[in-house]
Each structure stands twice: as C-alpha cells, then as structure tokens.
Amino acid sequence: MSGWNVSEALTVAIINDCLKQNGFTEDRVNMYYESVKIDGEIVDDRIWNLQKSCSKSRSGLPGRIEFIIRPNERDDLLIIIEAKEKIVDHQNNGPNGELTDINERPVTDIKRYAIDGALHYAKHFSAGFNVIAIAVSGSNSDM
C-alpha cells in the first residue's frame, strides 16, 4: 500500500475495514491492493493481462487501482474500488453538468476524480470480466 499519500491512505484504510466488516475476507475473496503483481510476481495472470496497460495517464503502463477484488465463487467477476482523499474529487460533471463517455474525458479528470478513475478501470477490465466499479471519496469513517 505504499503508493498512497497519508490522507488517501486513511480513505483506503476505512474502505478496507468496511470491506472486512461486511464479509470480504480471505476465505471468500482474493483482494489485491494496487496490483496483482506482488514483489515482482504475478499472482493472477488473467487480471494482470488487463491491468498491465491500463494506467489512468493512458501511457500503456500498469494501472494502480486501490482495490481489486475477485470473489472465490465468481471467476467472471471483478470488483474494483477507486478512492480519493477529498470529497471534491469525487466527480466532475463537465461543462454542461453531464457525465461524458469515459473515452472523451481528459486524462486530468481520469486521474483526479474517483468516478472517472473507476469508470476508466472498469472499461479496461470489462474486456475479460463482469465489473462492479466503486468510487469512494473522503476520509470520514462514518461513510
């Protein structure tokens, strides 16, 4: 979990606690933080083949998703969670107050906003999985 700043790490810790309290435990899911490549070893080839080129900067480098969750009994399903420290970074509705297609959004929005980032990753992972994408913002443990 080293890629997060201190404030975003608090948001990630709150999400992690919430997930565990609601049954997302090792006996039910495989949960990865940022990557399925751990200490240089790929622990899930199927996920890695999609993750290795899905950076939010569109650089072709690996994406670093806060949570990648694969339920043990649903090989076809991924749950991805994108987290942002500040609530103001949850979503950008664009100039007309409407969400546009993820392919039309600028990289700056995809990197800044939780919803944009979650949709960006969902689009990439949907090439091999059914995806539930969740965007979380803020650092209040009551969320």
Short mmCIF file of N, CA, C and O in Angstrom, two decimals:
data_model
loop_
_atom_site.label_atom_id
_atom_site.label_comp_id
_atom_site.label_asym_id
_atom_site.label_seq_id
_atom_site.Cartn_x
_atom_site.Cartn_y
_atom_site.Cartn_z
N MET A 1 0.81 -1.18 0.00
CA MET A 1 0.00 0.00 0.00
C MET A 1 0.86 1.25 0.00
O MET A 1 0.46 2.29 0.49
N SER A 2 2.00 1.19 -0.56
CA SER A 2 2.94 2.29 -0.47
C SER A 2 2.69 3.43 -1.45
O SER A 2 3.28 4.48 -1.31
N GLY A 3 1.82 3.28 -2.42
CA GLY A 3 1.63 4.31 -3.42
C GLY A 3 0.70 5.44 -3.00
O GLY A 3 0.49 6.38 -3.75
N TRP A 4 0.13 5.39 -1.81
CA TRP A 4 -0.83 6.39 -1.40
C TRP A 4 -0.19 7.45 -0.53
O TRP A 4 0.72 7.19 0.24
N ASN A 5 -0.72 8.69 -0.63
CA ASN A 5 -0.28 9.71 0.30
C ASN A 5 -0.98 9.45 1.64
O ASN A 5 -1.90 8.64 1.73
N VAL A 6 -0.57 10.13 2.69
CA VAL A 6 -1.07 9.85 4.03
C VAL A 6 -2.59 10.00 4.10
O VAL A 6 -3.29 9.15 4.66
N SER A 7 -3.12 11.08 3.55
CA SER A 7 -4.57 11.31 3.61
C SER A 7 -5.35 10.28 2.82
O SER A 7 -6.38 9.79 3.27
N GLU A 8 -4.88 9.93 1.63
CA GLU A 8 -5.57 8.92 0.83
C GLU A 8 -5.44 7.55 1.50
O GLU A 8 -6.35 6.74 1.42
N ALA A 9 -4.34 7.31 2.18
CA ALA A 9 -4.16 6.05 2.90
C ALA A 9 -5.24 5.88 3.98
O ALA A 9 -5.69 4.77 4.24
N LEU A 10 -5.67 6.99 4.59
CA LEU A 10 -6.74 6.93 5.57
C LEU A 10 -8.04 6.47 4.91
O LEU A 10 -8.75 5.60 5.43
N THR A 11 -8.35 7.02 3.75
CA THR A 11 -9.54 6.60 3.00
C THR A 11 -9.46 5.12 2.67
O THR A 11 -10.43 4.37 2.84
N VAL A 12 -8.31 4.66 2.22
CA VAL A 12 -8.11 3.26 1.87
C VAL A 12 -8.28 2.37 3.10
O VAL A 12 -8.91 1.31 3.04
N ALA A 13 -7.75 2.80 4.25
CA ALA A 13 -7.88 2.03 5.49
C ALA A 13 -9.34 1.92 5.91
O ALA A 13 -9.80 0.85 6.35
N ILE A 14 -10.10 3.00 5.76
CA ILE A 14 -11.53 2.98 6.10
C ILE A 14 -12.27 1.99 5.19
O ILE A 14 -13.09 1.19 5.65
N ILE A 15 -11.97 2.04 3.90
CA ILE A 15 -12.60 1.11 2.95
C ILE A 15 -12.25 -0.32 3.31
O ILE A 15 -13.11 -1.21 3.34
N ASN A 16 -10.98 -0.57 3.60
CA ASN A 16 -10.52 -1.91 3.94
C ASN A 16 -11.27 -2.44 5.17
O ASN A 16 -11.74 -3.58 5.18
N ASP A 17 -11.40 -1.61 6.20
CA ASP A 17 -12.13 -2.02 7.41
C ASP A 17 -13.59 -2.32 7.09
O ASP A 17 -14.15 -3.32 7.55
N CYS A 18 -14.20 -1.46 6.28
CA CYS A 18 -15.60 -1.64 5.89
C CYS A 18 -15.79 -2.96 5.12
O CYS A 18 -16.74 -3.70 5.37
N LEU A 19 -14.88 -3.23 4.21
CA LEU A 19 -14.97 -4.47 3.44
C LEU A 19 -14.88 -5.69 4.35
O LEU A 19 -15.69 -6.62 4.25
N LYS A 20 -13.93 -5.69 5.26
CA LYS A 20 -13.76 -6.83 6.18
C LYS A 20 -14.97 -7.00 7.09
O LYS A 20 -15.41 -8.12 7.34
N GLN A 21 -15.53 -5.88 7.56
CA GLN A 21 -16.71 -5.94 8.42
C GLN A 21 -17.92 -6.49 7.68
O GLN A 21 -18.87 -6.97 8.31
N ASN A 22 -17.91 -6.42 6.37
CA ASN A 22 -19.04 -6.87 5.57
C ASN A 22 -18.76 -8.15 4.81
O ASN A 22 -19.37 -8.42 3.77
N GLY A 23 -17.84 -8.96 5.32
CA GLY A 23 -17.64 -10.30 4.79
C GLY A 23 -16.64 -10.48 3.68
O GLY A 23 -16.52 -11.56 3.12
N PHE A 24 -15.92 -9.42 3.33
CA PHE A 24 -14.89 -9.55 2.30
C PHE A 24 -13.61 -10.05 2.96
O PHE A 24 -12.67 -9.31 3.20
N THR A 25 -13.59 -11.34 3.25
CA THR A 25 -12.48 -11.96 3.95
C THR A 25 -11.73 -12.91 3.03
O THR A 25 -12.24 -13.29 1.98
N GLU A 26 -10.53 -13.29 3.43
CA GLU A 26 -9.66 -14.12 2.58
C GLU A 26 -10.29 -15.45 2.18
O GLU A 26 -9.98 -15.98 1.13
N ASP A 27 -11.18 -15.97 3.00
CA ASP A 27 -11.82 -17.24 2.65
C ASP A 27 -12.93 -17.06 1.60
O ASP A 27 -13.40 -18.04 1.03
N ARG A 28 -13.31 -15.81 1.32
CA ARG A 28 -14.38 -15.55 0.36
C ARG A 28 -13.92 -14.82 -0.90
O ARG A 28 -14.56 -14.92 -1.94
N VAL A 29 -12.85 -14.05 -0.80
CA VAL A 29 -12.38 -13.26 -1.95
C VAL A 29 -10.87 -13.21 -1.98
O VAL A 29 -10.19 -13.39 -0.97
N ASN A 30 -10.35 -12.96 -3.17
CA ASN A 30 -8.95 -12.57 -3.33
C ASN A 30 -8.96 -11.06 -3.44
O ASN A 30 -9.62 -10.51 -4.31
N MET A 31 -8.24 -10.38 -2.54
CA MET A 31 -8.22 -8.93 -2.54
C MET A 31 -6.79 -8.47 -2.76
O MET A 31 -5.88 -8.89 -2.05
N TYR A 32 -6.62 -7.60 -3.76
CA TYR A 32 -5.30 -7.07 -4.09
C TYR A 32 -5.31 -5.56 -3.92
O TYR A 32 -6.28 -4.89 -4.23
N TYR A 33 -4.21 -5.03 -3.44
CA TYR A 33 -4.04 -3.60 -3.26
C TYR A 33 -3.13 -3.08 -4.36
O TYR A 33 -1.97 -3.49 -4.44
N GLU A 34 -3.62 -2.26 -5.21
CA GLU A 34 -2.92 -1.61 -6.31
C GLU A 34 -2.58 -2.53 -7.47
O GLU A 34 -2.57 -2.10 -8.60
N SER A 35 -2.24 -3.79 -7.22
CA SER A 35 -1.77 -4.62 -8.32
C SER A 35 -1.84 -6.10 -7.97
O SER A 35 -1.78 -6.48 -6.81
N VAL A 36 -1.95 -6.93 -9.02
CA VAL A 36 -1.83 -8.37 -8.83
C VAL A 36 -0.38 -8.82 -9.05
O VAL A 36 -0.09 -10.00 -9.04
N LYS A 37 0.49 -7.86 -9.24
CA LYS A 37 1.92 -8.14 -9.33
C LYS A 37 2.53 -7.75 -7.99
O LYS A 37 2.62 -6.57 -7.64
N ILE A 38 2.91 -8.75 -7.22
CA ILE A 38 3.37 -8.54 -5.85
C ILE A 38 4.82 -8.99 -5.74
O ILE A 38 5.14 -10.14 -6.04
N ASP A 39 5.66 -8.07 -5.33
CA ASP A 39 7.10 -8.35 -5.21
C ASP A 39 7.65 -8.96 -6.50
O ASP A 39 8.44 -9.91 -6.47
N GLY A 40 7.20 -8.43 -7.63
CA GLY A 40 7.70 -8.88 -8.92
C GLY A 40 7.02 -10.13 -9.46
O GLY A 40 7.28 -10.53 -10.59
N GLU A 41 6.16 -10.75 -8.67
CA GLU A 41 5.50 -11.99 -9.09
C GLU A 41 4.03 -11.71 -9.42
O GLU A 41 3.31 -11.09 -8.64
N ILE A 42 3.59 -12.20 -10.55
CA ILE A 42 2.20 -12.04 -10.96
C ILE A 42 1.39 -13.15 -10.31
O ILE A 42 1.65 -14.33 -10.53
N VAL A 43 0.40 -12.75 -9.49
CA VAL A 43 -0.38 -13.74 -8.76
C VAL A 43 -1.71 -14.07 -9.44
O VAL A 43 -2.39 -15.01 -9.04
N ASP A 44 -2.08 -13.32 -10.46
CA ASP A 44 -3.29 -13.61 -11.23
C ASP A 44 -3.06 -13.14 -12.66
O ASP A 44 -3.19 -11.96 -12.97
N ASP A 45 -2.72 -14.07 -13.53
CA ASP A 45 -2.40 -13.74 -14.93
C ASP A 45 -3.56 -13.08 -15.66
O ASP A 45 -3.35 -12.15 -16.44
N ARG A 46 -4.75 -13.56 -15.42
CA ARG A 46 -5.91 -13.04 -16.14
C ARG A 46 -6.15 -11.56 -15.83
O ARG A 46 -6.41 -10.76 -16.72
N ILE A 47 -6.04 -11.20 -14.56
CA ILE A 47 -6.19 -9.79 -14.18
C ILE A 47 -5.00 -8.99 -14.69
O ILE A 47 -5.16 -7.91 -15.25
N TRP A 48 -3.80 -9.51 -14.50
CA TRP A 48 -2.59 -8.77 -14.89
C TRP A 48 -2.59 -8.44 -16.38
O TRP A 48 -2.17 -7.36 -16.78
N ASN A 49 -3.05 -9.37 -17.21
CA ASN A 49 -3.06 -9.12 -18.66
C ASN A 49 -3.88 -7.88 -19.02
O ASN A 49 -3.59 -7.22 -20.02
N LEU A 50 -4.86 -7.56 -18.21
CA LEU A 50 -5.66 -6.34 -18.44
C LEU A 50 -5.08 -5.15 -17.68
O LEU A 50 -5.13 -4.02 -18.16
N GLN A 51 -4.54 -5.40 -16.51
CA GLN A 51 -4.03 -4.31 -15.67
C GLN A 51 -2.72 -3.73 -16.18
O GLN A 51 -2.46 -2.54 -16.01
N LYS A 52 -1.92 -4.54 -16.84
CA LYS A 52 -0.55 -4.12 -17.18
C LYS A 52 -0.48 -2.93 -18.13
O LYS A 52 0.58 -2.33 -18.26
N SER A 53 -1.59 -2.56 -18.75
CA SER A 53 -1.54 -1.42 -19.68
C SER A 53 -2.69 -0.44 -19.48
O SER A 53 -3.06 0.29 -20.39
N CYS A 54 -3.26 -0.38 -18.26
CA CYS A 54 -4.45 0.45 -18.08
C CYS A 54 -4.22 1.67 -17.18
O CYS A 54 -5.13 2.14 -16.50
N SER A 55 -3.04 2.23 -17.20
CA SER A 55 -2.75 3.42 -16.42
C SER A 55 -3.73 4.54 -16.73
O SER A 55 -4.14 4.73 -17.88
N LYS A 56 -4.12 5.29 -15.69
CA LYS A 56 -5.04 6.42 -15.89
C LYS A 56 -4.42 7.51 -16.76
O LYS A 56 -5.14 8.31 -17.35
N SER A 57 -3.11 7.54 -16.86
CA SER A 57 -2.46 8.54 -17.71
C SER A 57 -2.49 8.12 -19.19
O SER A 57 -2.02 8.86 -20.04
N ARG A 58 -3.03 6.94 -19.45
CA ARG A 58 -3.11 6.38 -20.81
C ARG A 58 -1.73 6.20 -21.42
O ARG A 58 -1.55 6.30 -22.63
N SER A 59 -0.75 5.90 -20.58
CA SER A 59 0.63 5.75 -21.03
C SER A 59 0.96 4.33 -21.47
O SER A 59 2.03 4.09 -22.00
N GLY A 60 0.05 3.39 -21.24
CA GLY A 60 0.32 2.00 -21.55
C GLY A 60 0.99 1.26 -20.41
O GLY A 60 1.27 0.07 -20.51
N LEU A 61 1.24 1.94 -19.31
CA LEU A 61 1.84 1.33 -18.12
C LEU A 61 0.74 0.71 -17.26
O LEU A 61 -0.44 0.95 -17.47
N PRO A 62 1.12 -0.09 -16.25
CA PRO A 62 0.12 -0.71 -15.39
C PRO A 62 -0.70 0.32 -14.61
O PRO A 62 -0.19 1.35 -14.18
N GLY A 63 -1.97 0.00 -14.42
CA GLY A 63 -2.84 0.81 -13.57
C GLY A 63 -2.62 0.41 -12.12
O GLY A 63 -2.28 -0.72 -11.81
N ARG A 64 -2.82 1.38 -11.22
CA ARG A 64 -2.70 1.13 -9.79
C ARG A 64 -4.04 1.42 -9.12
O ARG A 64 -4.29 2.52 -8.67
N ILE A 65 -4.88 0.41 -9.07
CA ILE A 65 -6.22 0.50 -8.53
C ILE A 65 -6.13 0.24 -7.03
O ILE A 65 -5.45 -0.68 -6.60
N GLU A 66 -6.83 1.05 -6.24
CA GLU A 66 -6.73 0.86 -4.79
C GLU A 66 -7.11 -0.55 -4.37
O GLU A 66 -6.40 -1.19 -3.60
N PHE A 67 -8.23 -1.05 -4.86
CA PHE A 67 -8.66 -2.42 -4.54
C PHE A 67 -9.09 -3.13 -5.80
O PHE A 67 -9.85 -2.60 -6.61
N ILE A 68 -8.60 -4.36 -5.93
CA ILE A 68 -9.07 -5.28 -6.96
C ILE A 68 -9.55 -6.50 -6.20
O ILE A 68 -8.76 -7.14 -5.49
N ILE A 69 -10.83 -6.80 -6.32
CA ILE A 69 -11.42 -7.90 -5.55
C ILE A 69 -12.00 -8.91 -6.51
O ILE A 69 -12.77 -8.57 -7.41
N ARG A 70 -11.63 -10.17 -6.29
CA ARG A 70 -12.13 -11.26 -7.13
C ARG A 70 -12.78 -12.31 -6.22
O ARG A 70 -12.07 -13.03 -5.51
N PRO A 71 -14.12 -12.38 -6.22
CA PRO A 71 -14.78 -13.38 -5.38
C PRO A 71 -14.38 -14.79 -5.75
O PRO A 71 -14.25 -15.12 -6.93
N ASN A 72 -14.16 -15.62 -4.74
CA ASN A 72 -13.71 -17.00 -4.98
C ASN A 72 -14.71 -17.81 -5.80
O ASN A 72 -14.33 -18.66 -6.58
N GLU A 73 -16.00 -17.55 -5.62
CA GLU A 73 -17.02 -18.35 -6.30
C GLU A 73 -17.52 -17.73 -7.61
O GLU A 73 -18.43 -18.25 -8.24
N ARG A 74 -16.92 -16.62 -8.03
CA ARG A 74 -17.32 -15.95 -9.27
C ARG A 74 -16.08 -15.59 -10.07
O ARG A 74 -15.61 -14.47 -10.04
N ASP A 75 -15.60 -16.52 -10.84
CA ASP A 75 -14.39 -16.32 -11.63
C ASP A 75 -14.55 -15.25 -12.70
O ASP A 75 -13.58 -14.71 -13.19
N ASP A 76 -15.79 -14.93 -13.03
CA ASP A 76 -16.08 -13.96 -14.09
C ASP A 76 -16.23 -12.54 -13.58
O ASP A 76 -16.44 -11.62 -14.35
N LEU A 77 -16.15 -12.33 -12.26
CA LEU A 77 -16.48 -11.04 -11.66
C LEU A 77 -15.28 -10.38 -10.99
O LEU A 77 -14.51 -11.03 -10.28
N LEU A 78 -15.13 -9.07 -11.24
CA LEU A 78 -14.16 -8.25 -10.52
C LEU A 78 -14.89 -7.08 -9.91
O LEU A 78 -15.79 -6.50 -10.52
N ILE A 79 -14.49 -6.74 -8.70
CA ILE A 79 -14.95 -5.52 -8.06
C ILE A 79 -13.72 -4.63 -7.93
O ILE A 79 -12.70 -5.06 -7.39
N ILE A 80 -13.79 -3.45 -8.47
CA ILE A 80 -12.67 -2.52 -8.36
C ILE A 80 -13.13 -1.30 -7.58
O ILE A 80 -14.27 -0.85 -7.72
N ILE A 81 -12.25 -0.79 -6.76
CA ILE A 81 -12.57 0.38 -5.96
C ILE A 81 -11.49 1.42 -6.16
O ILE A 81 -10.31 1.16 -5.96
N GLU A 82 -11.93 2.59 -6.58
CA GLU A 82 -11.04 3.74 -6.76
C GLU A 82 -11.35 4.72 -5.63
O GLU A 82 -12.51 5.06 -5.40
N ALA A 83 -10.32 5.17 -4.91
CA ALA A 83 -10.51 6.03 -3.75
C ALA A 83 -9.78 7.36 -3.92
O ALA A 83 -8.69 7.41 -4.48
N LYS A 84 -10.42 8.40 -3.41
CA LYS A 84 -9.81 9.73 -3.38
C LYS A 84 -9.98 10.30 -1.98
O LYS A 84 -10.99 10.10 -1.32
N GLU A 85 -8.99 11.03 -1.56
CA GLU A 85 -8.96 11.61 -0.23
C GLU A 85 -10.07 12.63 0.00
O GLU A 85 -10.71 12.66 1.05
N LYS A 86 -10.31 13.48 -0.98
CA LYS A 86 -11.23 14.61 -0.81
C LYS A 86 -12.55 14.38 -1.54
O LYS A 86 -12.56 13.94 -2.69
N ILE A 87 -13.62 14.76 -0.89
CA ILE A 87 -14.95 14.63 -1.48
C ILE A 87 -15.07 15.47 -2.75
O ILE A 87 -15.75 15.07 -3.70
N VAL A 88 -14.39 16.60 -2.81
CA VAL A 88 -14.46 17.45 -4.01
C VAL A 88 -13.86 16.75 -5.23
O VAL A 88 -14.11 17.16 -6.36
N ASP A 89 -13.11 15.69 -5.00
CA ASP A 89 -12.52 14.92 -6.10
C ASP A 89 -13.33 13.67 -6.43
O ASP A 89 -12.82 12.72 -7.01
N HIS A 90 -14.60 13.67 -6.05
CA HIS A 90 -15.43 12.50 -6.33
C HIS A 90 -15.84 12.44 -7.80
O HIS A 90 -15.67 11.42 -8.45
N GLN A 91 -16.37 13.54 -8.34
CA GLN A 91 -16.77 13.53 -9.75
C GLN A 91 -16.74 14.93 -10.34
O GLN A 91 -16.87 15.92 -9.64
N ASN A 92 -16.56 14.95 -11.64
CA ASN A 92 -16.63 16.19 -12.41
C ASN A 92 -17.73 16.01 -13.43
O ASN A 92 -17.65 15.13 -14.29
N ASN A 93 -18.75 16.83 -13.34
CA ASN A 93 -19.88 16.68 -14.27
C ASN A 93 -19.66 17.34 -15.61
O ASN A 93 -20.53 17.30 -16.46
N GLY A 94 -18.52 17.96 -15.81
CA GLY A 94 -18.26 18.59 -17.10
C GLY A 94 -18.97 19.92 -17.24
O GLY A 94 -19.72 20.33 -16.37
N PRO A 95 -18.75 20.60 -18.34
CA PRO A 95 -19.27 21.96 -18.52
C PRO A 95 -20.79 22.04 -18.56
O PRO A 95 -21.36 23.05 -18.19
N ASN A 96 -21.47 21.01 -18.99
CA ASN A 96 -22.93 21.05 -19.08
C ASN A 96 -23.60 20.29 -17.94
O ASN A 96 -24.80 20.03 -17.99
N GLY A 97 -22.83 19.89 -16.93
CA GLY A 97 -23.38 19.16 -15.81
C GLY A 97 -23.69 17.71 -16.10
O GLY A 97 -24.41 17.06 -15.37
N GLU A 98 -23.16 17.19 -17.20
CA GLU A 98 -23.43 15.81 -17.59
C GLU A 98 -22.13 15.02 -17.64
O GLU A 98 -21.09 15.55 -18.01
N LEU A 99 -22.22 13.74 -17.28
CA LEU A 99 -21.07 12.87 -17.42
C LEU A 99 -20.93 12.49 -18.89
O LEU A 99 -21.92 12.15 -19.54
N THR A 100 -19.73 12.57 -19.41
CA THR A 100 -19.49 12.20 -20.80
C THR A 100 -18.88 10.80 -20.85
O THR A 100 -18.46 10.26 -19.84
N ASP A 101 -18.83 10.23 -22.04
CA ASP A 101 -18.21 8.92 -22.22
C ASP A 101 -16.78 8.95 -21.69
O ASP A 101 -16.06 9.93 -21.88
N ILE A 102 -16.37 7.90 -21.03
CA ILE A 102 -15.04 7.86 -20.40
C ILE A 102 -13.93 8.08 -21.42
O ILE A 102 -12.90 8.68 -21.11
N ASN A 103 -14.13 7.66 -22.66
CA ASN A 103 -13.10 7.86 -23.69
C ASN A 103 -12.95 9.33 -24.08
O ASN A 103 -11.95 9.71 -24.66
N GLU A 104 -13.96 10.13 -23.78
CA GLU A 104 -13.92 11.55 -24.14
C GLU A 104 -13.41 12.43 -23.01
O GLU A 104 -13.21 13.62 -23.19
N ARG A 105 -13.17 11.86 -21.86
CA ARG A 105 -12.72 12.65 -20.72
C ARG A 105 -11.22 12.84 -20.76
O ARG A 105 -10.47 11.93 -21.12
N PRO A 106 -10.76 14.02 -20.37
CA PRO A 106 -9.31 14.25 -20.38
C PRO A 106 -8.60 13.44 -19.28
O PRO A 106 -9.19 13.10 -18.26
N VAL A 107 -7.33 13.13 -19.53
CA VAL A 107 -6.52 12.38 -18.56
C VAL A 107 -6.54 13.05 -17.20
O VAL A 107 -6.58 12.38 -16.17
N THR A 108 -6.51 14.38 -17.18
CA THR A 108 -6.50 15.09 -15.88
C THR A 108 -7.74 14.73 -15.06
O THR A 108 -7.63 14.57 -13.84
N ASP A 109 -8.89 14.59 -15.69
CA ASP A 109 -10.11 14.20 -14.96
C ASP A 109 -10.04 12.75 -14.51
O ASP A 109 -10.45 12.42 -13.40
N ILE A 110 -9.56 11.89 -15.38
CA ILE A 110 -9.45 10.46 -15.04
C ILE A 110 -8.52 10.27 -13.85
O ILE A 110 -8.79 9.45 -12.97
N LYS A 111 -7.46 11.04 -13.79
CA LYS A 111 -6.52 10.93 -12.68
C LYS A 111 -7.03 11.59 -11.41
O LYS A 111 -6.75 11.14 -10.31
N ARG A 112 -7.81 12.66 -11.56
CA ARG A 112 -8.24 13.44 -10.38
C ARG A 112 -9.49 12.89 -9.71
O ARG A 112 -9.57 12.86 -8.49
N TYR A 113 -10.48 12.50 -10.48
CA TYR A 113 -11.80 12.20 -9.92
C TYR A 113 -12.01 10.69 -9.75
O TYR A 113 -11.70 9.89 -10.63
N ALA A 114 -12.58 10.33 -8.60
CA ALA A 114 -12.80 8.92 -8.27
C ALA A 114 -13.71 8.22 -9.27
O ALA A 114 -13.42 7.11 -9.71
N ILE A 115 -14.80 8.87 -9.64
CA ILE A 115 -15.73 8.23 -10.59
C ILE A 115 -15.07 8.05 -11.94
O ILE A 115 -15.16 6.97 -12.55
N ASP A 116 -14.37 9.06 -12.42
CA ASP A 116 -13.69 8.94 -13.71
C ASP A 116 -12.67 7.81 -13.69
O ASP A 116 -12.57 7.02 -14.64
N GLY A 117 -11.89 7.73 -12.61
CA GLY A 117 -10.89 6.67 -12.50
C GLY A 117 -11.54 5.29 -12.44
O GLY A 117 -11.08 4.35 -13.10
N ALA A 118 -12.61 5.16 -11.67
CA ALA A 118 -13.30 3.87 -11.56
C ALA A 118 -13.86 3.45 -12.92
O ALA A 118 -13.74 2.28 -13.31
N LEU A 119 -14.47 4.39 -13.65
CA LEU A 119 -15.00 4.06 -14.97
C LEU A 119 -13.89 3.71 -15.97
O LEU A 119 -14.06 2.81 -16.80
N HIS A 120 -12.77 4.42 -15.86
CA HIS A 120 -11.63 4.12 -16.73
C HIS A 120 -11.17 2.67 -16.52
O HIS A 120 -11.01 1.92 -17.48
N TYR A 121 -10.98 2.29 -15.26
CA TYR A 121 -10.55 0.92 -14.97
C TYR A 121 -11.62 -0.10 -15.34
O TYR A 121 -11.32 -1.18 -15.87
N ALA A 122 -12.88 0.22 -15.08
CA ALA A 122 -13.97 -0.71 -15.42
C ALA A 122 -13.98 -1.01 -16.91
O ALA A 122 -14.17 -2.17 -17.32
N LYS A 123 -13.77 0.01 -17.72
CA LYS A 123 -13.76 -0.19 -19.17
C LYS A 123 -12.64 -1.16 -19.57
O LYS A 123 -12.86 -2.07 -20.37
N HIS A 124 -11.45 -0.99 -18.99
CA HIS A 124 -10.34 -1.90 -19.32
C HIS A 124 -10.61 -3.33 -18.86
O HIS A 124 -10.42 -4.27 -19.63
N PHE A 125 -11.07 -3.49 -17.63
CA PHE A 125 -11.27 -4.83 -17.09
C PHE A 125 -12.49 -5.52 -17.68
O PHE A 125 -12.58 -6.75 -17.64
N SER A 126 -13.42 -4.76 -18.27
CA SER A 126 -14.61 -5.38 -18.85
C SER A 126 -14.28 -6.20 -20.09
O SER A 126 -15.11 -6.98 -20.55
N ALA A 127 -13.06 -6.08 -20.60
CA ALA A 127 -12.64 -6.91 -21.73
C ALA A 127 -12.50 -8.38 -21.32
O ALA A 127 -12.51 -9.26 -22.18
N GLY A 128 -12.41 -8.65 -20.00
CA GLY A 128 -12.25 -10.03 -19.57
C GLY A 128 -13.12 -10.43 -18.39
O GLY A 128 -13.12 -11.59 -17.98
N PHE A 129 -13.86 -9.46 -17.82
CA PHE A 129 -14.64 -9.73 -16.63
C PHE A 129 -15.94 -8.93 -16.65
O PHE A 129 -16.03 -7.91 -17.31
N ASN A 130 -16.90 -9.38 -15.87
CA ASN A 130 -18.01 -8.54 -15.47
C ASN A 130 -17.45 -7.68 -14.34
O ASN A 130 -16.79 -8.21 -13.44
N VAL A 131 -17.70 -6.38 -14.38
CA VAL A 131 -17.04 -5.48 -13.44
C VAL A 131 -18.05 -4.67 -12.65
O VAL A 131 -19.00 -4.12 -13.22
N ILE A 132 -17.83 -4.61 -11.35
CA ILE A 132 -18.53 -3.66 -10.49
C ILE A 132 -17.48 -2.64 -10.11
O ILE A 132 -16.45 -2.98 -9.52
N ALA A 133 -17.72 -1.38 -10.48
CA ALA A 133 -16.77 -0.31 -10.19
C ALA A 133 -17.36 0.59 -9.11
O ALA A 133 -18.51 1.02 -9.21
N ILE A 134 -16.56 0.85 -8.10
CA ILE A 134 -17.00 1.68 -6.98
C ILE A 134 -16.02 2.84 -6.82
O ILE A 134 -14.81 2.63 -6.84
N ALA A 135 -16.57 4.03 -6.67
CA ALA A 135 -15.75 5.22 -6.42
C ALA A 135 -16.07 5.69 -5.00
O ALA A 135 -17.23 5.85 -4.64
N VAL A 136 -15.01 5.92 -4.21
CA VAL A 136 -15.17 6.36 -2.83
C VAL A 136 -14.33 7.61 -2.64
O VAL A 136 -13.18 7.68 -3.08
N SER A 137 -14.90 8.60 -1.95
CA SER A 137 -14.18 9.83 -1.67
C SER A 137 -14.42 10.25 -0.23
O SER A 137 -15.51 10.06 0.31
N GLY A 138 -13.40 10.84 0.37
CA GLY A 138 -13.49 11.34 1.73
C GLY A 138 -12.72 10.48 2.70
O GLY A 138 -12.27 9.39 2.38
N SER A 139 -12.58 11.00 3.91
CA SER A 139 -11.82 10.26 4.92
C SER A 139 -12.55 10.23 6.26
O SER A 139 -11.95 10.17 7.31
N ASN A 140 -13.88 10.23 6.21
CA ASN A 140 -14.69 10.15 7.40
C ASN A 140 -15.10 8.70 7.59
O ASN A 140 -15.69 8.09 6.70
N SER A 141 -14.82 8.15 8.75
CA SER A 141 -15.09 6.73 8.98
C SER A 141 -16.59 6.43 9.06
O SER A 141 -16.98 5.27 9.12
N ASP A 142 -17.44 7.45 9.06
CA ASP A 142 -18.89 7.24 9.07
C ASP A 142 -19.45 7.01 7.67
O ASP A 142 -20.65 6.86 7.50
N MET A 143 -18.58 6.99 6.64
CA MET A 143 -19.10 6.88 5.28
C MET A 143 -19.57 5.49 4.99
O MET A 143 -19.29 4.55 5.57
#
